[in-house]
Coordinates of C-alpha atoms in Angstrom, one line a residue:
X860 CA -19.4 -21.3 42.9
X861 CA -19.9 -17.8 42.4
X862 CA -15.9 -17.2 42.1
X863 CA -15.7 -20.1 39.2
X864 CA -18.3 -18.0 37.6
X865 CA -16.5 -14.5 38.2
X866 CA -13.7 -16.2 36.9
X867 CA -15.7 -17.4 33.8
X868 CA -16.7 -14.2 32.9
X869 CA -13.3 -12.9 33.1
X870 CA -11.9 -15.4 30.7
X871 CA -15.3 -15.0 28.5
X872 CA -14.7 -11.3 28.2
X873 CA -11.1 -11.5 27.8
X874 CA -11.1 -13.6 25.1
X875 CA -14.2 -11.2 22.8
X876 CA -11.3 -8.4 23.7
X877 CA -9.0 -10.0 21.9
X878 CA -11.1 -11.3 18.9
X879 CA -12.5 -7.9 18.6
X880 CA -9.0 -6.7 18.5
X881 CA -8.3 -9.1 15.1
X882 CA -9.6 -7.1 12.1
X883 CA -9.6 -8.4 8.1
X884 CA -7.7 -5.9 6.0
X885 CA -8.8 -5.0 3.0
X886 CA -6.5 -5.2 0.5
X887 CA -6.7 -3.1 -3.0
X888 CA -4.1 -4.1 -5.8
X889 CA -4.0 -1.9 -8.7
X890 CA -1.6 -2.7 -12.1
X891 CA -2.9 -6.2 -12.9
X892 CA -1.9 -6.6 -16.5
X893 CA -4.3 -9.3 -17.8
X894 CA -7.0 -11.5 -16.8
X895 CA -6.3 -15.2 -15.6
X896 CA -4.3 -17.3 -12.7
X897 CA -4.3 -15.7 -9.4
X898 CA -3.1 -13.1 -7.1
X899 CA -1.4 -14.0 -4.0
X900 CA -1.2 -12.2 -1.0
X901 CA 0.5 -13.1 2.1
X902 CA 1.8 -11.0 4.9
X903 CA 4.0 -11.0 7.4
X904 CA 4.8 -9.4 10.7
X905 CA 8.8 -10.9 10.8
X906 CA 11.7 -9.4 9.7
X907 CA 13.5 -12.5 8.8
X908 CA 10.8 -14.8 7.1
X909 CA 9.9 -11.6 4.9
X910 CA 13.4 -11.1 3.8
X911 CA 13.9 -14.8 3.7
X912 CA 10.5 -16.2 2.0
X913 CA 10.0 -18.1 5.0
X914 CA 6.2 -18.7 3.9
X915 CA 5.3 -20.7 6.8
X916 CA 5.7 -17.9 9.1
X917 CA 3.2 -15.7 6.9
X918 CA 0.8 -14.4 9.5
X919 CA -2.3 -14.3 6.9
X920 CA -2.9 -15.1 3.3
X921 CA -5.3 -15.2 0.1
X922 CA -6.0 -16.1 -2.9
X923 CA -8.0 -14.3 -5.1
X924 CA -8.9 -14.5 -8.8
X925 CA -6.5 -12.4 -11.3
X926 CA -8.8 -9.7 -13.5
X927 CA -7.0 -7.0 -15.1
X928 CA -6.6 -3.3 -13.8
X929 CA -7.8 -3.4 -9.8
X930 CA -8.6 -6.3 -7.6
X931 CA -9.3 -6.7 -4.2
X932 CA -9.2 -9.0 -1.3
X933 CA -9.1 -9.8 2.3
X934 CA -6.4 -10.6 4.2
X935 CA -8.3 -12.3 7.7
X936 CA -7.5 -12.3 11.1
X937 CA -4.9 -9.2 11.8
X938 CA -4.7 -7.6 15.1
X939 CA -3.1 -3.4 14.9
X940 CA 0.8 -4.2 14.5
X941 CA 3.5 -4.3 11.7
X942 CA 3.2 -6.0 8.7
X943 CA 4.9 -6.4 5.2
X944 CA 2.4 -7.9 2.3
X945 CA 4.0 -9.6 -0.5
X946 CA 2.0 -10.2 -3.8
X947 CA 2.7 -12.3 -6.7
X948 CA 0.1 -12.6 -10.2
X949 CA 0.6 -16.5 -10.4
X950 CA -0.2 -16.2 -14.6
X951 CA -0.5 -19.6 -14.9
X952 CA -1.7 -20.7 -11.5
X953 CA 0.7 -23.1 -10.7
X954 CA 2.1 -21.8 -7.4
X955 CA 5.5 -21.0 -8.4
X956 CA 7.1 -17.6 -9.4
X957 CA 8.6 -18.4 -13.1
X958 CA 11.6 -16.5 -13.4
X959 CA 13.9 -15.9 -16.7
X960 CA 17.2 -15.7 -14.9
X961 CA 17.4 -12.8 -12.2
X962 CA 13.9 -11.4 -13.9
X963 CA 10.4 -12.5 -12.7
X964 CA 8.0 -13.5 -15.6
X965 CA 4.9 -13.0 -13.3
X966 CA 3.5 -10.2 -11.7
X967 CA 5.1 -8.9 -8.0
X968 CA 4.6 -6.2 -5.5
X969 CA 4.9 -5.1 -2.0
X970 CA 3.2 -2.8 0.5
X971 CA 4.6 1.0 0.3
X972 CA 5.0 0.0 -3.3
X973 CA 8.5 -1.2 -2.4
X974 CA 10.3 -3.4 -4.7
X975 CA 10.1 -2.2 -8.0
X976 CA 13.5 -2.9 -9.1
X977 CA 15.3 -5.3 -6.7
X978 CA 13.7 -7.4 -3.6
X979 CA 12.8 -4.8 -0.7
X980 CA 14.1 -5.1 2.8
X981 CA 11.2 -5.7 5.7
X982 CA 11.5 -1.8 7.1
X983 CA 10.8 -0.5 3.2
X984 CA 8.0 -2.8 2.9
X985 CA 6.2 -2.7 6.2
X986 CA 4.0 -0.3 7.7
X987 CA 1.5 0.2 10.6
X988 CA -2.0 -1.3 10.5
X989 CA -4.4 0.0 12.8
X990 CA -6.9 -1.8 11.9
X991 CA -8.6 0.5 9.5
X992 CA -5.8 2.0 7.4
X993 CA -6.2 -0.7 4.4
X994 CA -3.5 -0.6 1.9
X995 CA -3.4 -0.3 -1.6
X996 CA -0.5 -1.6 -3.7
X997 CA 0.8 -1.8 -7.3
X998 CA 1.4 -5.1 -9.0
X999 CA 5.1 -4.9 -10.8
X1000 CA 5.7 -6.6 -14.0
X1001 CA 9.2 -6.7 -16.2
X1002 CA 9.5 -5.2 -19.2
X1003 CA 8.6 -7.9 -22.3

């Protein structure tokens, strides 16, 4: 008995190690041209689903409501590690990226501000969270 509960304690205080490892990173777009549809924000800690837009490997994500100049949001659940966040103003909130050809009609952006003119690789975009080191990134738009 008293080893099941030595070995309880273990597991109990193994597992609040590892959720207090897991922090919600703050995330602080800037740029956001007008009001309406929402922001995005999903991030990644894979080379190739980044460079791929395999979105069902994203590692966290939100939503948030679009006002113009500087939003903000959380991204929950990240331990310390390697991650690339990808952003996209959905205008008309319909969950799609409208494109004119090659050129995005909606509002894009990357961490280290990557991207501006062509779709970043993974080691432009990512960087290293420790936990506390929240990013802030610029939302893109093309010329009209």
């Amino acid at each position: 008995m008293k080893l099941t509960h030595i070995l309880s304690s273990a597991l109990f205080a193994s597992t609040l190690s590892a959720t207090a490892a897991m922090a919600d990173m703050e995330i602080t777009i800037d740029g956001v041209d007008a009001s309406g549809g929402a922001i995005h924000v999903l991030a990644f800690n894979d080379q190739r689903a980044f460079e791929n837009n395999m979105f069902a490997k994203m590692v966290s994500y939100v939503k948030i409501p679009a006002n113009e100049g500087t939003v903000t949001g959380t991204l929950p659940g990240l331990e310390a590690g390697t991650y690339a966040i990808m952003l996209h103003h959905d205008a008309n909130d319909n969950g799609q990226m409208e494109m004119k050809g090659p050129v995005p009609e909606e509002g894009w952006g990357y961490s280290n501000n990557a991207g501006t003119v062509g779709i970043p690789t993974y080691a432009e975009a990512s960087f290293e969270y420790t936990g506390d080191n929240n990013p802030t990134m610029k939302m893109n738009y093309a010329p009209k």
